[in-house]
Short mmCIF file of C-alpha atoms in Angstrom, two decimals:
data_model
loop_
_atom_site.label_atom_id
_atom_site.label_comp_id
_atom_site.label_asym_id
_atom_site.label_seq_id
_atom_site.Cartn_x
_atom_site.Cartn_y
_atom_site.Cartn_z
CA MET M 186 120.73 -140.54 -166.99
CA GLY M 187 121.30 -137.23 -165.21
CA GLU M 188 119.50 -135.71 -162.27
CA GLU M 189 116.70 -134.02 -164.22
CA ARG M 190 113.80 -132.80 -162.12
CA SER M 191 110.66 -134.83 -162.71
CA ASP M 192 107.94 -132.95 -164.59
CA VAL M 193 104.99 -135.25 -163.77
CA LEU M 194 104.25 -137.67 -160.91
CA VAL M 195 102.21 -140.80 -161.64
CA LEU M 196 100.85 -142.74 -158.66
CA PHE M 197 99.87 -146.37 -159.24
CA GLY M 198 97.73 -147.80 -156.45
CA VAL M 199 96.45 -144.34 -155.62
CA THR M 200 93.24 -145.73 -154.08
CA GLY M 201 95.12 -147.82 -151.49
CA ASP M 202 95.99 -147.33 -147.82
CA LEU M 203 99.57 -146.20 -148.40
CA ALA M 204 98.48 -143.32 -150.62
CA ARG M 205 95.74 -142.34 -148.18
CA LYS M 206 97.86 -142.49 -145.02
CA LYS M 207 101.27 -141.37 -146.29
CA THR M 208 101.45 -140.12 -149.87
CA PHE M 209 98.76 -137.45 -149.97
CA PRO M 210 99.71 -135.91 -146.59
CA ALA M 211 103.34 -135.84 -147.80
CA LEU M 212 102.38 -134.20 -151.09
CA TYR M 213 100.36 -131.60 -149.18
CA ARG M 214 103.35 -130.73 -147.00
CA LEU M 215 105.55 -130.39 -150.09
CA GLU M 216 102.93 -128.12 -151.67
CA ARG M 217 102.79 -126.03 -148.51
CA ARG M 218 106.56 -125.56 -148.67
CA GLY M 219 106.44 -124.60 -152.36
CA LEU M 220 108.37 -127.68 -153.47
CA LEU M 221 105.75 -129.42 -155.59
CA GLU M 222 105.54 -127.80 -158.99
CA LEU M 223 104.31 -130.60 -161.23
CA PRO M 224 101.04 -132.28 -162.25
CA ILE M 225 100.01 -135.46 -160.43
CA ILE M 226 98.23 -138.37 -162.07
CA GLY M 227 96.61 -141.16 -160.11
CA SER M 228 95.98 -144.51 -161.77
CA GLY M 229 94.00 -147.51 -160.63
CA ARG M 230 91.35 -150.08 -161.46
CA THR M 231 88.68 -148.41 -159.34
CA PRO M 232 86.27 -146.58 -161.72
CA TRP M 233 86.85 -143.09 -160.33
CA THR M 234 86.67 -139.67 -161.94
CA ASP M 235 89.02 -136.74 -161.37
CA ASP M 236 86.57 -135.41 -158.78
CA ASP M 237 86.50 -138.76 -156.95
CA LEU M 238 90.28 -138.70 -156.65
CA ARG M 239 90.25 -135.11 -155.43
CA LYS M 240 87.65 -135.92 -152.75
CA HIS M 241 89.73 -138.91 -151.64
CA ALA M 242 92.89 -136.82 -151.52
CA ARG M 243 91.18 -134.02 -149.55
CA THR M 244 89.96 -136.50 -146.93
CA SER M 245 93.42 -138.04 -146.66
CA ILE M 246 95.06 -134.65 -146.18
CA GLU M 247 92.53 -133.52 -143.59
CA GLU M 248 93.11 -136.73 -141.63
CA GLY M 249 96.91 -136.53 -141.77
CA ALA M 250 97.81 -132.82 -141.66
CA ARG M 251 98.98 -131.17 -138.46
CA ILE M 252 98.38 -127.71 -139.96
CA LEU M 253 95.65 -127.41 -142.57
CA ASP M 254 95.72 -124.57 -145.09
CA THR M 255 92.68 -124.90 -147.37
CA HIS M 256 94.27 -122.67 -150.03
CA VAL M 257 97.23 -125.04 -150.26
CA VAL M 258 94.90 -128.05 -150.42
CA ASP M 259 92.88 -126.47 -153.24
CA ARG M 260 96.03 -125.62 -155.17
CA LEU M 261 97.29 -129.19 -154.89
CA LEU M 262 93.95 -130.76 -155.82
CA SER M 263 93.66 -128.58 -158.93
CA ARG M 264 96.65 -130.45 -160.39
CA LEU M 265 95.28 -133.96 -159.77
CA ARG M 266 93.99 -136.15 -162.58
CA TYR M 267 92.82 -139.75 -162.60
CA VAL M 268 93.38 -142.47 -165.21
CA HIS M 269 91.14 -145.50 -164.78
CA GLY M 270 91.91 -148.94 -166.15
CA ASP M 271 93.95 -152.12 -166.01
CA ILE M 272 97.60 -151.57 -166.87
CA ASP M 273 97.48 -154.69 -169.08
CA GLU M 274 94.99 -153.04 -171.42
CA PRO M 275 96.37 -150.94 -174.32
CA GLU M 276 93.55 -148.42 -173.87
CA THR M 277 94.79 -147.67 -170.35
CA MET M 278 98.28 -146.94 -171.62
CA GLU M 279 96.86 -144.62 -174.26
CA ARG M 280 94.91 -142.68 -171.64
CA LEU M 281 97.98 -142.52 -169.42
CA ARG M 282 100.14 -141.25 -172.31
CA ASP M 283 97.56 -138.55 -173.07
CA ALA M 284 97.47 -137.49 -169.41
CA ILE M 285 101.27 -137.30 -169.21
CA GLY M 286 101.29 -135.11 -172.31
CA PRO M 287 104.55 -133.33 -173.14
CA ALA M 288 106.36 -134.30 -169.93
CA ARG M 289 109.77 -135.85 -170.61
CA HIS M 290 110.88 -136.93 -167.12
CA PRO M 291 107.98 -138.77 -165.48
CA LEU M 292 108.28 -140.21 -161.97
CA PHE M 293 106.25 -143.40 -161.53
CA TYR M 294 105.51 -144.37 -157.93
CA LEU M 295 104.39 -148.01 -157.66
CA GLU M 296 102.27 -148.24 -154.49
CA ILE M 297 101.13 -151.70 -155.53
CA PRO M 298 101.86 -155.32 -154.52
CA PRO M 299 105.48 -156.30 -155.35
CA GLU M 300 104.39 -159.12 -157.63
CA MET M 301 103.01 -156.46 -160.02
CA PHE M 302 106.22 -154.40 -160.26
CA GLY M 303 107.68 -156.27 -163.22
CA SER M 304 104.46 -156.29 -165.25
CA VAL M 305 103.73 -152.59 -164.74
CA VAL M 306 107.27 -151.52 -165.59
CA GLU M 307 107.27 -153.74 -168.67
CA HIS M 308 104.05 -152.15 -169.96
CA LEU M 309 105.32 -148.64 -169.24
CA ALA M 310 108.53 -149.34 -171.12
CA ALA M 311 106.69 -150.92 -174.05
CA ALA M 312 104.66 -147.72 -174.34
CA GLY M 313 107.84 -145.65 -174.33
CA LEU M 314 106.94 -143.95 -171.06
CA THR M 315 110.05 -144.83 -169.05
CA ASP M 316 112.52 -143.06 -171.34
CA GLY M 317 114.00 -140.24 -169.28
CA GLY M 318 111.94 -141.25 -166.25
CA ARG M 319 112.36 -142.90 -162.86
CA VAL M 320 110.42 -145.61 -161.03
CA VAL M 321 109.91 -145.71 -157.25
CA ILE M 322 109.08 -149.10 -155.75
CA GLU M 323 107.99 -149.89 -152.22
CA LYS M 324 109.44 -152.63 -150.03
CA PRO M 325 109.56 -155.56 -149.76
CA PHE M 326 112.27 -155.96 -152.38
CA GLY M 327 111.82 -159.71 -152.59
CA HIS M 328 111.21 -162.11 -149.70
CA ASP M 329 114.69 -163.65 -149.63
CA LEU M 330 118.01 -163.35 -151.45
CA ALA M 331 116.97 -165.38 -154.50
CA SER M 332 113.69 -163.49 -155.03
CA ALA M 333 115.41 -160.12 -154.54
CA ARG M 334 117.83 -160.99 -157.32
CA ALA M 335 115.00 -162.25 -159.54
CA LEU M 336 113.00 -159.04 -159.04
CA ASN M 337 116.00 -156.91 -159.87
CA HIS M 338 116.76 -158.97 -162.97
CA GLU M 339 113.17 -158.44 -164.14
CA LEU M 340 113.34 -154.68 -163.61
CA LEU M 341 116.71 -154.36 -165.34
CA GLN M 342 115.25 -155.85 -168.51
CA VAL M 343 113.66 -152.46 -169.21
CA LEU M 344 115.27 -150.01 -166.72
CA THR M 345 118.77 -149.00 -165.72
CA GLU M 346 119.87 -149.15 -162.09
CA ASP M 347 119.85 -145.36 -161.74
CA GLN M 348 116.19 -145.27 -162.84
CA ILE M 349 115.11 -147.51 -159.92
CA TYR M 350 114.43 -145.84 -156.57
CA ARG M 351 113.77 -148.40 -153.81
CA ILE M 352 112.00 -146.51 -151.05
CA ASP M 353 112.63 -147.38 -147.40
CA HIS M 354 110.80 -144.73 -145.39
CA PHE M 355 113.08 -145.30 -142.38
CA LEU M 356 115.96 -143.72 -144.28
CA GLY M 357 113.80 -140.64 -144.81
CA LYS M 358 113.34 -140.07 -141.08
CA GLU M 359 115.21 -136.95 -140.04
CA PRO M 360 116.58 -138.53 -136.82
CA VAL M 361 118.03 -141.39 -138.90
CA GLN M 362 119.86 -138.90 -141.11
CA ASP M 363 120.98 -137.05 -137.96
CA ILE M 364 123.08 -140.10 -137.03
CA VAL M 365 125.58 -139.21 -139.76
CA TYR M 366 125.82 -135.59 -138.61
CA LEU M 367 126.07 -136.47 -134.92
CA ARG M 368 128.96 -138.81 -135.67
CA PHE M 369 130.97 -136.86 -138.18
CA ALA M 370 130.17 -133.20 -137.46
CA ASN M 371 131.19 -133.49 -133.80
CA ALA M 372 134.87 -134.18 -133.22
CA MET M 373 134.24 -135.38 -129.65
CA PHE M 374 132.55 -138.60 -130.83
CA GLU M 375 134.62 -140.02 -133.68
CA PRO M 376 137.76 -140.86 -131.61
CA LEU M 377 135.58 -142.97 -129.27
CA TRP M 378 133.43 -144.63 -131.94
CA ASN M 379 135.24 -147.97 -132.10
CA ARG M 380 135.94 -151.30 -130.41
CA ASP M 381 138.45 -149.75 -128.00
CA HIS M 382 135.77 -147.68 -126.28
CA ILE M 383 132.38 -149.21 -127.15
CA GLU M 384 131.32 -152.44 -125.46
CA SER M 385 128.07 -153.15 -127.36
CA VAL M 386 125.33 -151.57 -129.48
CA GLN M 387 121.58 -152.19 -129.22
CA LEU M 388 118.85 -151.31 -131.72
CA THR M 389 115.25 -151.56 -130.58
CA MET M 390 112.08 -151.05 -132.59
CA ALA M 391 109.17 -151.57 -130.22
CA GLU M 392 105.52 -151.17 -131.16
CA ASP M 393 102.83 -151.25 -128.50
CA PHE M 394 100.13 -152.26 -131.00
CA GLY M 395 99.48 -155.56 -132.72
CA VAL M 396 98.91 -156.63 -136.30
CA GLU M 397 95.25 -155.56 -136.11
CA ASP M 398 93.70 -155.55 -139.62
CA ARG M 399 96.93 -156.50 -141.45
CA GLY M 400 96.78 -160.18 -140.56
CA ARG M 401 96.77 -161.59 -144.09
CA PHE M 402 99.76 -159.47 -145.16
CA TYR M 403 101.75 -159.83 -141.95
CA ASP M 404 101.35 -163.60 -141.60
CA ALA M 405 103.15 -164.07 -144.91
CA VAL M 406 105.99 -161.75 -143.90
CA GLY M 407 106.80 -161.68 -140.18
CA ALA M 408 108.95 -159.31 -138.15
CA LEU M 409 112.33 -160.31 -139.61
CA ARG M 410 111.31 -159.49 -143.18
CA ASP M 411 109.05 -156.59 -142.23
CA VAL M 412 111.47 -154.40 -140.27
CA VAL M 413 114.84 -156.06 -139.59
CA GLN M 414 116.20 -156.94 -143.05
CA ASN M 415 115.44 -153.40 -144.20
CA HIS M 416 114.81 -150.73 -141.55
CA LEU M 417 117.03 -151.83 -138.69
CA LEU M 418 119.93 -153.04 -140.79
CA GLN M 419 119.99 -149.73 -142.67
CA VAL M 420 120.09 -147.85 -139.36
CA LEU M 421 122.83 -150.16 -138.08
CA ALA M 422 124.92 -149.35 -141.16
CA LEU M 423 124.68 -145.60 -140.48
CA VAL M 424 125.80 -146.17 -136.89
CA ALA M 425 128.73 -148.37 -137.92
CA MET M 426 129.96 -146.99 -141.26
CA GLU M 427 133.25 -145.23 -141.94
CA PRO M 428 133.48 -141.47 -142.64
CA LEU M 429 132.13 -140.39 -146.01
CA SER M 430 134.56 -139.79 -148.85
CA GLY M 431 132.31 -137.59 -150.99
CA GLY M 432 130.36 -138.11 -154.19
CA PRO M 433 126.70 -139.01 -154.76
CA GLU M 434 127.28 -142.68 -153.88
CA ALA M 435 129.27 -142.05 -150.68
CA VAL M 436 126.56 -143.05 -148.21
CA ALA M 437 125.57 -146.15 -150.18
CA ASP M 438 129.21 -147.19 -150.57
CA ARG M 439 129.94 -146.90 -146.85
CA ARG M 440 126.75 -148.80 -145.94
CA LEU M 441 127.78 -151.52 -148.37
CA ASP M 442 131.19 -151.75 -146.68
CA VAL M 443 129.49 -152.43 -143.34
CA PHE M 444 127.30 -155.20 -144.71
CA ARG M 445 130.16 -156.86 -146.58
CA ALA M 446 132.10 -157.02 -143.32
CA MET M 447 129.15 -158.61 -141.51
CA PRO M 448 129.04 -162.43 -141.33
CA ALA M 449 125.67 -164.02 -141.94
CA ALA M 450 123.49 -164.16 -138.83
CA ASP M 451 123.73 -167.29 -136.69
CA PRO M 452 120.39 -168.97 -135.83
CA ALA M 453 121.95 -169.94 -132.49
CA HIS M 454 121.82 -166.25 -131.53
CA TYR M 455 118.26 -165.64 -132.71
CA VAL M 456 115.00 -165.60 -130.73
CA ARG M 457 111.55 -165.57 -132.30
CA GLY M 458 108.31 -164.78 -130.48
CA GLN M 459 104.60 -164.56 -131.16
CA TYR M 460 102.23 -162.63 -128.92
CA ASP M 461 99.27 -164.41 -127.35
CA GLY M 462 96.14 -163.88 -129.42
CA TYR M 463 97.93 -163.35 -132.73
CA ARG M 464 96.54 -166.55 -134.28
CA SER M 465 92.95 -165.43 -133.70
CA ILE M 466 93.37 -162.34 -135.92
CA ASP M 467 91.44 -162.34 -139.18
CA GLY M 468 93.66 -163.51 -142.03
CA VAL M 469 96.19 -165.28 -139.79
CA ASP M 470 96.66 -169.04 -140.06
CA PRO M 471 95.29 -170.66 -136.85
CA ASP M 472 98.50 -172.74 -136.73
CA SER M 473 100.79 -169.89 -137.76
CA MET M 474 104.49 -170.05 -136.92
CA THR M 475 105.08 -166.46 -138.09
CA GLU M 476 107.08 -164.35 -135.64
CA THR M 477 105.79 -161.03 -134.30
CA PHE M 478 109.00 -160.50 -132.30
CA VAL M 479 112.65 -161.11 -133.07
CA ALA M 480 115.90 -160.58 -131.19
CA LEU M 481 119.29 -161.37 -132.70
CA LYS M 482 123.01 -160.79 -132.43
CA LEU M 483 125.17 -159.56 -135.30
CA GLU M 484 128.88 -158.82 -135.65
CA ILE M 485 131.02 -156.69 -137.95
CA GLU M 486 134.45 -158.12 -138.70
CA ASN M 487 136.51 -155.05 -139.45
CA TRP M 488 139.14 -152.97 -137.65
CA ARG M 489 136.60 -150.58 -136.13
CA TRP M 490 134.10 -153.08 -134.75
CA SER M 491 135.69 -156.52 -134.34
CA GLY M 492 134.50 -158.05 -131.07
CA VAL M 493 131.64 -155.57 -130.53
CA PRO M 494 128.21 -157.29 -130.58
CA PHE M 495 125.26 -155.57 -132.20
CA PHE M 496 121.92 -156.64 -130.71
CA LEU M 497 118.66 -156.01 -132.57
CA ARG M 498 115.13 -156.54 -131.33
CA ALA M 499 111.79 -155.64 -132.86
CA GLY M 500 108.24 -156.62 -132.18
CA LYS M 501 104.53 -156.00 -132.01
CA SER M 502 102.41 -155.65 -128.85
CA LEU M 503 105.38 -154.76 -126.68
CA ALA M 504 105.53 -152.63 -123.54
CA THR M 505 105.99 -149.31 -125.31
CA ASN M 506 106.24 -147.61 -128.69
CA ALA M 507 109.80 -146.45 -129.43
CA THR M 508 112.73 -146.86 -131.78
CA GLU M 509 116.18 -146.33 -130.30
CA VAL M 510 119.87 -147.01 -130.77
CA ASP M 511 121.90 -147.37 -127.59
CA ILE M 512 125.70 -147.23 -127.72
CA ARG M 513 127.13 -148.65 -124.51
CA PHE M 514 130.68 -147.57 -123.74
CA ARG M 515 133.10 -149.74 -121.84
CA ARG M 516 132.93 -149.50 -118.06
CA PRO M 517 135.83 -147.47 -116.69
CA PRO M 518 138.17 -148.87 -114.02
CA GLY M 519 137.62 -147.98 -110.39
CA ILE M 520 138.60 -144.62 -108.93
CA MET M 521 141.42 -144.80 -106.37
CA LEU M 522 140.72 -142.59 -103.37
CA GLY M 523 142.46 -142.26 -100.01
CA ASP M 524 140.17 -144.73 -98.28
CA GLY M 525 140.06 -147.31 -101.06
CA VAL M 526 138.94 -148.05 -104.60
CA ARG M 527 135.49 -146.94 -105.69
CA VAL M 528 134.28 -149.58 -108.18
CA LEU M 529 132.17 -148.09 -110.96
CA ARG M 530 129.17 -150.32 -111.58
CA HIS M 531 127.71 -148.32 -114.46
CA HIS M 532 128.91 -147.08 -117.82
CA ASN M 533 128.53 -144.16 -120.18
CA HIS M 534 126.14 -144.48 -123.06
CA MET M 535 124.73 -142.52 -125.97
CA LYS M 536 121.11 -143.01 -126.96
CA LEU M 537 119.72 -141.99 -130.35
CA ARG M 538 115.92 -141.81 -130.52
CA ILE M 539 114.54 -142.17 -134.03
CA GLY M 540 110.87 -142.59 -133.26
CA GLY M 541 108.23 -139.92 -132.75
CA ASP M 542 110.36 -138.12 -130.14
CA GLY M 543 113.54 -137.88 -132.19
CA GLY M 544 116.56 -136.83 -130.17
CA ALA M 545 119.68 -137.94 -128.36
CA SER M 546 120.89 -138.36 -124.81
CA ILE M 547 124.29 -138.93 -123.21
CA GLY M 548 124.62 -140.83 -119.96
CA LEU M 549 127.31 -139.52 -117.62
CA LEU M 550 128.53 -140.76 -114.24
CA LEU M 551 128.71 -138.07 -111.55
CA LYS M 552 129.32 -138.13 -107.82
CA LYS M 553 126.25 -138.96 -105.80
CA PRO M 554 125.51 -136.12 -103.34
CA GLY M 555 126.69 -136.93 -99.82
CA ALA M 556 128.22 -140.27 -100.75
CA ALA M 557 131.43 -141.62 -102.23
CA ALA M 558 129.58 -143.25 -105.11
CA THR M 559 128.48 -142.46 -108.67
CA GLN M 560 125.07 -141.60 -110.00
CA SER M 561 123.97 -141.83 -113.64
CA VAL M 562 122.83 -138.49 -115.11
CA HIS M 563 121.38 -137.94 -118.58
CA LEU M 564 121.91 -134.95 -120.85
CA ASP M 565 118.89 -135.00 -123.14
CA LEU M 566 118.23 -133.29 -126.48
CA SER M 567 114.96 -133.11 -128.41
CA PHE M 568 115.59 -132.46 -132.09
CA GLU M 569 112.21 -130.81 -132.67
CA GLU M 570 112.51 -128.49 -129.67
CA GLN M 571 115.99 -127.36 -130.68
CA LEU M 572 115.79 -127.47 -134.46
CA GLY M 573 112.11 -127.10 -135.33
CA GLU M 574 109.70 -129.36 -137.22
CA ALA M 575 111.44 -131.68 -139.67
CA PRO M 576 110.08 -132.98 -142.98
CA GLY M 577 108.30 -136.30 -142.71
CA PRO M 578 110.01 -139.36 -144.24
CA TYR M 579 107.73 -139.68 -147.27
CA GLU M 580 107.85 -135.92 -147.77
CA ARG M 581 111.64 -136.02 -147.87
CA LEU M 582 111.94 -139.12 -150.04
CA LEU M 583 109.30 -138.09 -152.58
CA HIS M 584 111.02 -134.73 -153.02
CA ASP M 585 114.40 -136.46 -153.43
CA ALA M 586 112.93 -138.76 -156.08
CA ILE M 587 111.40 -135.79 -157.91
CA MET M 588 114.77 -134.03 -157.87
CA GLY M 589 116.70 -137.13 -158.94
CA ASN M 590 118.62 -137.44 -155.66
CA GLY M 591 119.06 -141.15 -154.96
CA MET M 592 121.28 -140.89 -151.87
CA LEU M 593 118.66 -142.16 -149.41
CA PHE M 594 117.35 -144.97 -151.63
CA PRO M 595 119.07 -148.36 -151.09
CA ARG M 596 120.97 -149.76 -154.05
CA GLN M 597 120.51 -153.32 -155.23
CA ASP M 598 123.96 -154.44 -154.02
CA VAL M 599 123.06 -153.17 -150.53
CA ILE M 600 119.69 -154.96 -150.65
CA GLU M 601 121.35 -158.24 -151.62
CA GLU M 602 123.85 -158.01 -148.78
CA THR M 603 121.11 -157.49 -146.19
CA TRP M 604 119.25 -160.53 -147.51
CA ARG M 605 122.50 -162.55 -147.37
CA ILE M 606 122.93 -161.59 -143.71
CA VAL M 607 119.45 -162.75 -142.62
CA GLN M 608 119.13 -165.71 -145.01
CA PRO M 609 120.28 -168.35 -142.43
CA LEU M 610 117.54 -167.13 -140.09
CA LEU M 611 114.98 -167.73 -142.84
CA ASP M 612 116.42 -171.13 -143.76
CA ASP M 613 116.77 -172.50 -140.22
CA PRO M 614 114.53 -170.51 -137.84
CA PRO M 615 114.11 -171.55 -134.20
CA PRO M 616 110.56 -172.22 -132.99
CA VAL M 617 108.40 -169.25 -132.05
CA GLU M 618 107.90 -168.71 -128.34
CA PRO M 619 104.73 -167.16 -126.91
CA TYR M 620 104.80 -163.86 -125.05
CA THR M 621 102.24 -161.73 -123.28
CA PRO M 622 101.06 -158.55 -125.02
CA GLY M 623 102.49 -155.54 -123.20
CA SER M 624 105.68 -157.39 -122.22
CA TRP M 625 109.17 -157.26 -123.75
CA GLY M 626 108.89 -160.50 -125.68
CA PRO M 627 109.89 -164.08 -124.80
CA ASP M 628 112.08 -164.65 -121.74
CA ASP M 629 114.83 -166.22 -123.87
CA CYS M 630 115.60 -162.88 -125.48
CA ASP M 631 117.10 -161.76 -122.15
CA ASP M 632 119.65 -164.58 -122.32
CA LEU M 633 120.90 -163.18 -125.63
CA VAL M 634 122.33 -160.06 -123.95
CA ALA M 635 122.91 -161.37 -120.40
CA ALA M 636 126.70 -161.27 -120.77
CA HIS M 637 126.56 -157.64 -121.89
CA GLY M 638 124.48 -156.02 -119.15
CA GLY M 639 121.01 -156.91 -120.40
CA TRP M 640 118.68 -154.92 -122.59
CA VAL M 641 118.71 -151.19 -121.99
CA ARG M 642 115.62 -149.45 -120.74
CA VAL M 643 113.59 -147.93 -123.58
CA ARG M 644 111.43 -144.92 -122.94
CA SER M 645 108.07 -144.37 -124.57
CA ALA M 646 107.88 -142.10 -127.62
#
């Protein structure tokens, strides 16, 4: 299948939270930029009319838009249609086929529970609607290695690999994509980006809010499955991968190389936490052992990174809201001066912020005024201030899917490798340790990085 532009977008689960919070605001931004030139069909079991869908979409856009242009909203809503019914019913498929009409390259976006993916795709294929089309599925892509393989096997019964677009919104974040450009478009970094100069790497995804009204979903998933196996490992791969060699699969191939060089995680270097009060949330098991915080150590056994530890931590109800990568360079030797050796107690670092305040900073050591000592100074860059407003992650990824550009969508072989890496942590997890909301997780997570200077300070987004 080539890279034909989609000529109709079909949204399953259009009445749900994801469509309300992310999809419709993203579609509005694409419409505002003149990049959305196709009809949009919403499908669901809720007995709505076209007008009901348009009212829902208008409310979603008004809630999520930073700049509201009513003419753009009206233009987008005029192309919305709704198909009501259960996908298992032949009458629903007939109505959907009529709504799709002469379109030959439909894009189906499955904003539905993962256990429904196989059934929906099977019915679409049986109706002849997937020929020449693509299917976007939301994470999670399985809940462990075996289920990820089973899901993929089910999808491949009726689709080809290049028809499946697995969406991970983290890869659509502009600051995440900037990692590749920062590394390979700036000759000053690449010679230093290796085990000879870098002492350790830390990835932090901190959220200052709790599970709130997602208790039933979250308690069956936990932090490791929710954000580490997918989001943070994909970011780690961009930080650690080799230079791109060209071609549409270049990024995916280099990410795969990183994961294949990564031994499976060791439960001995894994800390799980659960914030006080989590078990009282509606939908959470009163005796739940689900983690809301994780910290772990990973390694990459290749020529570039052998011996460099990669530390990941992620959690709910932490001290701040931020997502950062911190590259800590090796501490330089002391400076020999006439009256002795000045020992340098700090190090250089590069920080990549991929949260709401996307940017980068470089930590330098300069002479402290009036003293024969060093002082850490930061050169800071805000991407938005310097480069302007960037497309949102769903905006970028939906447009890529419409255009047939799969570069930012993880392939199945990459997904399986990430599940392989975390599988020992699922099979043999340590007990969860309590932590106070507003803290930085359980005390034991500090021991994980004690030999490498401790966790770096994370600033609020």
